[in-house]
């Protein structure tokens, strides 16, 4: 996988579409997304063949992949749209997999996941999914966690860091940069779905 955060020049999307027609023949494609924090564009070359989580086998052992899957589940199913897991919780998961990892081995592996850009560790020590994980494992995430993951109502990408509607039952979610873009053209900041006042302070994800 390769990622380029530079802004795409005019006509680049058409160029990528042409390239993807060829890449699809070998089960590859360029995918475009945005960094959830700042909205910077991200391009990734992704393998589209087979079980997406199995692609990690080129980098990790079955035991390490099993641990990674448990971490992703922990992050995605976190309470109150937190989309993160504390270091303590992450280390505890290492003892619950079929072949348990020692605390030391788990700490080393967690750092490797961060270094390889599969996970992000915040200043407060919490782990969350990186844009690489969201892009490369998109189908896996949507298949496994359909009831937990929600798309941004502006860009339609998965949102794990951003803003949400005050109404618990409402599914309206924005990335922060998408919220700024959307509300800049609105006279009032109201939820596009249920029309109540939108509070930018009502955030989701680890910040």
PDB file of C-alpha atoms in Angstrom:
ATOM      1  CA  UNK A   1       0.000   0.000   0.000  1.00  0.00           C
ATOM      2  CA  UNK A   2       1.158   3.534  -0.722  1.00  0.00           C
ATOM      3  CA  UNK A   3      -0.435   6.723   0.551  1.00  0.00           C
ATOM      4  CA  UNK A   4      -0.084  10.211  -0.849  1.00  0.00           C
ATOM      5  CA  UNK A   5      -1.481  13.147   1.108  1.00  0.00           C
ATOM      6  CA  UNK A   6      -0.740  15.754  -1.529  1.00  0.00           C
ATOM      7  CA  UNK A   7      -3.736  17.388  -3.128  1.00  0.00           C
ATOM      8  CA  UNK A   8      -4.635  15.816  -6.450  1.00  0.00           C
ATOM      9  CA  UNK A   9      -4.182  18.047  -9.523  1.00  0.00           C
ATOM     10  CA  UNK A  10      -7.104  18.792 -11.817  1.00  0.00           C
ATOM     11  CA  UNK A  11      -7.936  15.769 -13.956  1.00  0.00           C
ATOM     12  CA  UNK A  12      -6.268  13.364 -11.566  1.00  0.00           C
ATOM     13  CA  UNK A  13      -9.558  11.608 -10.738  1.00  0.00           C
ATOM     14  CA  UNK A  14     -10.072  10.807 -14.406  1.00  0.00           C
ATOM     15  CA  UNK A  15      -6.497   9.514 -14.573  1.00  0.00           C
ATOM     16  CA  UNK A  16      -7.101   7.277 -11.534  1.00  0.00           C
ATOM     17  CA  UNK A  17     -10.304   5.898 -13.084  1.00  0.00           C
ATOM     18  CA  UNK A  18      -8.358   4.950 -16.192  1.00  0.00           C
ATOM     19  CA  UNK A  19      -5.624   3.307 -14.131  1.00  0.00           C
ATOM     20  CA  UNK A  20      -8.198   1.432 -12.044  1.00  0.00           C
ATOM     21  CA  UNK A  21      -9.673  -0.152 -15.155  1.00  0.00           C
ATOM     22  CA  UNK A  22      -6.315  -1.847 -15.656  1.00  0.00           C
ATOM     23  CA  UNK A  23      -5.651  -2.509 -11.976  1.00  0.00           C
ATOM     24  CA  UNK A  24      -9.020  -4.220 -11.553  1.00  0.00           C
ATOM     25  CA  UNK A  25      -7.786  -6.962 -13.855  1.00  0.00           C
ATOM     26  CA  UNK A  26      -5.200  -7.893 -11.223  1.00  0.00           C
ATOM     27  CA  UNK A  27      -7.499  -7.286  -8.229  1.00  0.00           C
ATOM     28  CA  UNK A  28      -5.991  -3.940  -7.278  1.00  0.00           C
ATOM     29  CA  UNK A  29      -7.370  -0.414  -7.155  1.00  0.00           C
ATOM     30  CA  UNK A  30      -6.618   3.099  -5.981  1.00  0.00           C
ATOM     31  CA  UNK A  31      -9.019   4.275  -3.293  1.00  0.00           C
ATOM     32  CA  UNK A  32      -9.496   7.852  -2.197  1.00  0.00           C
ATOM     33  CA  UNK A  33     -10.465   9.070   1.240  1.00  0.00           C
ATOM     34  CA  UNK A  34      -9.632  11.849   3.706  1.00  0.00           C
ATOM     35  CA  UNK A  35      -7.796  11.982   6.988  1.00  0.00           C
ATOM     36  CA  UNK A  36     -10.542  12.148   9.604  1.00  0.00           C
ATOM     37  CA  UNK A  37      -8.751  14.759  11.716  1.00  0.00           C
ATOM     38  CA  UNK A  38      -7.950  17.433   9.146  1.00  0.00           C
ATOM     39  CA  UNK A  39      -9.607  16.395   5.869  1.00  0.00           C
ATOM     40  CA  UNK A  40      -6.354  16.039   3.932  1.00  0.00           C
ATOM     41  CA  UNK A  41      -6.825  13.717   0.931  1.00  0.00           C
ATOM     42  CA  UNK A  42      -5.471  10.182   1.167  1.00  0.00           C
ATOM     43  CA  UNK A  43      -4.879   7.821  -1.748  1.00  0.00           C
ATOM     44  CA  UNK A  44      -4.186   4.140  -1.205  1.00  0.00           C
ATOM     45  CA  UNK A  45      -3.301   1.252  -3.523  1.00  0.00           C
ATOM     46  CA  UNK A  46      -5.457  -1.604  -2.229  1.00  0.00           C
ATOM     47  CA  UNK A  47      -5.619  -5.325  -2.940  1.00  0.00           C
ATOM     48  CA  UNK A  48      -9.286  -6.185  -3.585  1.00  0.00           C
ATOM     49  CA  UNK A  49      -8.984  -9.963  -3.822  1.00  0.00           C
ATOM     50  CA  UNK A  50     -10.162 -12.328  -1.073  1.00  0.00           C
ATOM     51  CA  UNK A  51     -10.623 -11.857   2.644  1.00  0.00           C
ATOM     52  CA  UNK A  52      -9.280  -8.392   3.402  1.00  0.00           C
ATOM     53  CA  UNK A  53      -8.171  -9.220   6.926  1.00  0.00           C
ATOM     54  CA  UNK A  54      -6.132 -12.127   5.541  1.00  0.00           C
ATOM     55  CA  UNK A  55      -3.971  -9.650   3.660  1.00  0.00           C
ATOM     56  CA  UNK A  56      -2.203  -8.912   6.919  1.00  0.00           C
ATOM     57  CA  UNK A  57      -0.710 -12.417   6.693  1.00  0.00           C
ATOM     58  CA  UNK A  58       2.136 -11.007   4.604  1.00  0.00           C
ATOM     59  CA  UNK A  59       3.157  -8.877   7.598  1.00  0.00           C
ATOM     60  CA  UNK A  60       1.924 -10.744  10.667  1.00  0.00           C
ATOM     61  CA  UNK A  61       1.565 -14.250  12.056  1.00  0.00           C
ATOM     62  CA  UNK A  62      -1.892 -15.866  12.610  1.00  0.00           C
ATOM     63  CA  UNK A  63      -1.617 -15.145  16.343  1.00  0.00           C
ATOM     64  CA  UNK A  64      -0.799 -11.489  15.694  1.00  0.00           C
ATOM     65  CA  UNK A  65      -3.695 -11.191  13.234  1.00  0.00           C
ATOM     66  CA  UNK A  66      -6.032 -12.748  15.797  1.00  0.00           C
ATOM     67  CA  UNK A  67      -4.955 -10.094  18.308  1.00  0.00           C
ATOM     68  CA  UNK A  68      -5.395  -7.329  15.734  1.00  0.00           C
ATOM     69  CA  UNK A  69      -8.953  -8.502  15.012  1.00  0.00           C
ATOM     70  CA  UNK A  70      -9.766  -8.431  18.725  1.00  0.00           C
ATOM     71  CA  UNK A  71      -8.387  -4.905  18.966  1.00  0.00           C
ATOM     72  CA  UNK A  72     -10.484  -3.735  16.021  1.00  0.00           C
ATOM     73  CA  UNK A  73     -13.588  -5.253  17.603  1.00  0.00           C
ATOM     74  CA  UNK A  74     -12.758  -3.534  20.882  1.00  0.00           C
ATOM     75  CA  UNK A  75     -12.316  -0.182  19.131  1.00  0.00           C
ATOM     76  CA  UNK A  76     -15.377  -0.365  16.885  1.00  0.00           C
ATOM     77  CA  UNK A  77     -17.768  -1.572  19.590  1.00  0.00           C
ATOM     78  CA  UNK A  78     -16.604   0.891  22.249  1.00  0.00           C
ATOM     79  CA  UNK A  79     -19.397   2.570  24.193  1.00  0.00           C
ATOM     80  CA  UNK A  80     -20.819   5.959  23.237  1.00  0.00           C
ATOM     81  CA  UNK A  81     -19.149   6.158  19.795  1.00  0.00           C
ATOM     82  CA  UNK A  82     -15.705   6.409  21.402  1.00  0.00           C
ATOM     83  CA  UNK A  83     -14.079   4.311  18.628  1.00  0.00           C
ATOM     84  CA  UNK A  84     -11.000   3.811  20.775  1.00  0.00           C
ATOM     85  CA  UNK A  85      -9.530   1.513  23.415  1.00  0.00           C
ATOM     86  CA  UNK A  86      -7.298   2.344  26.333  1.00  0.00           C
ATOM     87  CA  UNK A  87      -3.855   0.777  26.549  1.00  0.00           C
ATOM     88  CA  UNK A  88      -5.013  -1.210  29.589  1.00  0.00           C
ATOM     89  CA  UNK A  89      -7.974  -2.643  27.684  1.00  0.00           C
ATOM     90  CA  UNK A  90      -5.774  -3.398  24.664  1.00  0.00           C
ATOM     91  CA  UNK A  91      -3.250  -5.293  26.794  1.00  0.00           C
ATOM     92  CA  UNK A  92      -5.986  -7.278  28.535  1.00  0.00           C
ATOM     93  CA  UNK A  93      -7.254  -8.494  25.136  1.00  0.00           C
ATOM     94  CA  UNK A  94      -3.871 -10.138  24.522  1.00  0.00           C
ATOM     95  CA  UNK A  95      -4.627 -12.709  27.208  1.00  0.00           C
ATOM     96  CA  UNK A  96      -8.027 -13.586  25.736  1.00  0.00           C
ATOM     97  CA  UNK A  97      -6.977 -14.840  22.302  1.00  0.00           C
ATOM     98  CA  UNK A  98      -6.613 -18.582  21.601  1.00  0.00           C
ATOM     99  CA  UNK A  99      -2.836 -18.385  21.919  1.00  0.00           C
ATOM    100  CA  UNK A 100      -2.355 -15.695  24.594  1.00  0.00           C
ATOM    101  CA  UNK A 101       0.411 -13.124  24.326  1.00  0.00           C
ATOM    102  CA  UNK A 102       2.509 -11.968  27.242  1.00  0.00           C
ATOM    103  CA  UNK A 103       2.186  -8.346  28.337  1.00  0.00           C
ATOM    104  CA  UNK A 104       5.642  -7.598  26.944  1.00  0.00           C
ATOM    105  CA  UNK A 105       4.871  -9.243  23.588  1.00  0.00           C
ATOM    106  CA  UNK A 106       1.555  -7.399  23.369  1.00  0.00           C
ATOM    107  CA  UNK A 107       3.223  -4.033  24.080  1.00  0.00           C
ATOM    108  CA  UNK A 108       5.778  -4.684  21.337  1.00  0.00           C
ATOM    109  CA  UNK A 109       3.069  -5.739  18.886  1.00  0.00           C
ATOM    110  CA  UNK A 110       0.893  -2.726  19.671  1.00  0.00           C
ATOM    111  CA  UNK A 111       3.823  -0.452  18.889  1.00  0.00           C
ATOM    112  CA  UNK A 112       4.355  -2.343  15.641  1.00  0.00           C
ATOM    113  CA  UNK A 113       0.708  -1.829  14.660  1.00  0.00           C
ATOM    114  CA  UNK A 114       1.223   1.896  15.277  1.00  0.00           C
ATOM    115  CA  UNK A 115       4.548   2.012  13.402  1.00  0.00           C
ATOM    116  CA  UNK A 116       2.985   0.161  10.447  1.00  0.00           C
ATOM    117  CA  UNK A 117       0.107   2.679  10.507  1.00  0.00           C
ATOM    118  CA  UNK A 118      -2.667   0.171  11.203  1.00  0.00           C
ATOM    119  CA  UNK A 119      -3.453   1.858  14.518  1.00  0.00           C
ATOM    120  CA  UNK A 120      -3.085   5.352  15.958  1.00  0.00           C
ATOM    121  CA  UNK A 121      -2.119   6.007  19.568  1.00  0.00           C
ATOM    122  CA  UNK A 122      -3.218   9.346  20.961  1.00  0.00           C
ATOM    123  CA  UNK A 123      -1.400  11.428  23.552  1.00  0.00           C
ATOM    124  CA  UNK A 124      -3.719  10.043  26.238  1.00  0.00           C
ATOM    125  CA  UNK A 125      -2.639   6.499  25.335  1.00  0.00           C
ATOM    126  CA  UNK A 126      -5.806   5.366  23.564  1.00  0.00           C
ATOM    127  CA  UNK A 127      -5.710   3.311  20.362  1.00  0.00           C
ATOM    128  CA  UNK A 128      -7.950   3.963  17.368  1.00  0.00           C
ATOM    129  CA  UNK A 129      -8.116   2.861  13.750  1.00  0.00           C
ATOM    130  CA  UNK A 130      -5.870   4.599  11.248  1.00  0.00           C
ATOM    131  CA  UNK A 131      -6.998   5.755   7.843  1.00  0.00           C
ATOM    132  CA  UNK A 132      -4.984   2.858   6.414  1.00  0.00           C
ATOM    133  CA  UNK A 133      -7.154   0.370   8.301  1.00  0.00           C
ATOM    134  CA  UNK A 134     -10.382   2.120   7.319  1.00  0.00           C
ATOM    135  CA  UNK A 135      -9.344   2.174   3.651  1.00  0.00           C
ATOM    136  CA  UNK A 136      -7.713  -1.219   3.232  1.00  0.00           C
ATOM    137  CA  UNK A 137     -10.108  -3.199   5.408  1.00  0.00           C
ATOM    138  CA  UNK A 138     -13.246  -1.305   4.418  1.00  0.00           C
ATOM    139  CA  UNK A 139     -15.278  -4.314   3.244  1.00  0.00           C
ATOM    140  CA  UNK A 140     -14.275  -6.366   6.290  1.00  0.00           C
ATOM    141  CA  UNK A 141     -15.259  -3.576   8.657  1.00  0.00           C
ATOM    142  CA  UNK A 142     -18.639  -3.064   7.012  1.00  0.00           C
ATOM    143  CA  UNK A 143     -19.382  -6.797   6.915  1.00  0.00           C
ATOM    144  CA  UNK A 144     -18.358  -7.477  10.506  1.00  0.00           C
ATOM    145  CA  UNK A 145     -19.559  -4.299  12.202  1.00  0.00           C
ATOM    146  CA  UNK A 146     -22.540  -3.125  10.168  1.00  0.00           C
ATOM    147  CA  UNK A 147     -24.479  -2.150  13.300  1.00  0.00           C
ATOM    148  CA  UNK A 148     -21.646  -0.031  14.719  1.00  0.00           C
ATOM    149  CA  UNK A 149     -20.096   1.854  11.807  1.00  0.00           C
ATOM    150  CA  UNK A 150     -21.840   4.865  10.309  1.00  0.00           C
ATOM    151  CA  UNK A 151     -20.979   6.885   7.218  1.00  0.00           C
ATOM    152  CA  UNK A 152     -20.545  10.647   7.175  1.00  0.00           C
ATOM    153  CA  UNK A 153     -23.698  12.125   5.646  1.00  0.00           C
ATOM    154  CA  UNK A 154     -21.654  14.486   3.478  1.00  0.00           C
ATOM    155  CA  UNK A 155     -18.752  12.442   2.068  1.00  0.00           C
ATOM    156  CA  UNK A 156     -20.173   8.930   2.722  1.00  0.00           C
ATOM    157  CA  UNK A 157     -16.874   7.654   4.161  1.00  0.00           C
ATOM    158  CA  UNK A 158     -16.823   5.791   7.459  1.00  0.00           C
ATOM    159  CA  UNK A 159     -16.650   8.268  10.318  1.00  0.00           C
ATOM    160  CA  UNK A 160     -14.944   7.367  13.606  1.00  0.00           C
ATOM    161  CA  UNK A 161     -13.849  10.899  14.514  1.00  0.00           C
ATOM    162  CA  UNK A 162     -16.213  13.800  14.147  1.00  0.00           C
ATOM    163  CA  UNK A 163     -19.562  15.168  15.295  1.00  0.00           C
ATOM    164  CA  UNK A 164     -22.960  13.623  15.881  1.00  0.00           C
ATOM    165  CA  UNK A 165     -26.537  14.722  16.303  1.00  0.00           C
ATOM    166  CA  UNK A 166     -27.829  15.318  19.824  1.00  0.00           C
ATOM    167  CA  UNK A 167     -30.770  12.980  19.242  1.00  0.00           C
ATOM    168  CA  UNK A 168     -29.709   9.463  20.243  1.00  0.00           C
ATOM    169  CA  UNK A 169     -31.822   7.749  17.574  1.00  0.00           C
ATOM    170  CA  UNK A 170     -30.625  10.047  14.765  1.00  0.00           C
ATOM    171  CA  UNK A 171     -27.876   8.627  12.546  1.00  0.00           C
ATOM    172  CA  UNK A 172     -26.482  11.992  11.387  1.00  0.00           C
ATOM    173  CA  UNK A 173     -22.683  12.043  11.634  1.00  0.00           C
ATOM    174  CA  UNK A 174     -20.046  14.379  10.157  1.00  0.00           C
ATOM    175  CA  UNK A 175     -16.296  14.388  10.068  1.00  0.00           C
ATOM    176  CA  UNK A 176     -15.182  17.688  11.610  1.00  0.00           C
ATOM    177  CA  UNK A 177     -13.978  19.037   8.270  1.00  0.00           C
ATOM    178  CA  UNK A 178     -17.210  17.888   6.575  1.00  0.00           C
ATOM    179  CA  UNK A 179     -19.268  19.641   9.270  1.00  0.00           C
ATOM    180  CA  UNK A 180     -17.367  22.891   8.666  1.00  0.00           C
ATOM    181  CA  UNK A 181     -17.938  22.565   4.943  1.00  0.00           C
ATOM    182  CA  UNK A 182     -21.647  21.736   5.274  1.00  0.00           C
ATOM    183  CA  UNK A 183     -22.608  24.352   7.841  1.00  0.00           C
ATOM    184  CA  UNK A 184     -20.638  27.118   6.118  1.00  0.00           C
ATOM    185  CA  UNK A 185     -23.426  27.262   3.527  1.00  0.00           C
ATOM    186  CA  UNK A 186     -26.320  27.012   6.021  1.00  0.00           C
ATOM    187  CA  UNK A 187     -28.122  29.897   7.665  1.00  0.00           C
ATOM    188  CA  UNK A 188     -28.616  27.879  10.842  1.00  0.00           C
ATOM    189  CA  UNK A 189     -26.661  24.988  12.296  1.00  0.00           C
ATOM    190  CA  UNK A 190     -29.359  22.337  12.462  1.00  0.00           C
ATOM    191  CA  UNK A 191     -29.238  18.592  11.922  1.00  0.00           C
ATOM    192  CA  UNK A 192     -29.943  17.863   8.242  1.00  0.00           C
ATOM    193  CA  UNK A 193     -32.098  14.888   9.257  1.00  0.00           C
ATOM    194  CA  UNK A 194     -34.108  15.798  12.361  1.00  0.00           C
ATOM    195  CA  UNK A 195     -33.662  19.598  12.227  1.00  0.00           C
ATOM    196  CA  UNK A 196     -32.696  20.157  15.866  1.00  0.00           C
ATOM    197  CA  UNK A 197     -29.889  22.573  16.736  1.00  0.00           C
ATOM    198  CA  UNK A 198     -26.488  21.082  15.864  1.00  0.00           C
ATOM    199  CA  UNK A 199     -23.879  21.248  18.630  1.00  0.00           C
ATOM    200  CA  UNK A 200     -20.308  21.047  17.338  1.00  0.00           C
ATOM    201  CA  UNK A 201     -19.196  20.060  20.836  1.00  0.00           C
ATOM    202  CA  UNK A 202     -21.095  16.748  20.596  1.00  0.00           C
ATOM    203  CA  UNK A 203     -18.160  14.727  19.289  1.00  0.00           C
ATOM    204  CA  UNK A 204     -17.416  11.077  18.584  1.00  0.00           C
ATOM    205  CA  UNK A 205     -14.088   9.270  18.602  1.00  0.00           C
ATOM    206  CA  UNK A 206     -10.880   9.852  20.517  1.00  0.00           C
ATOM    207  CA  UNK A 207      -9.591  13.440  20.458  1.00  0.00           C
TER     208      UNK A 207
END
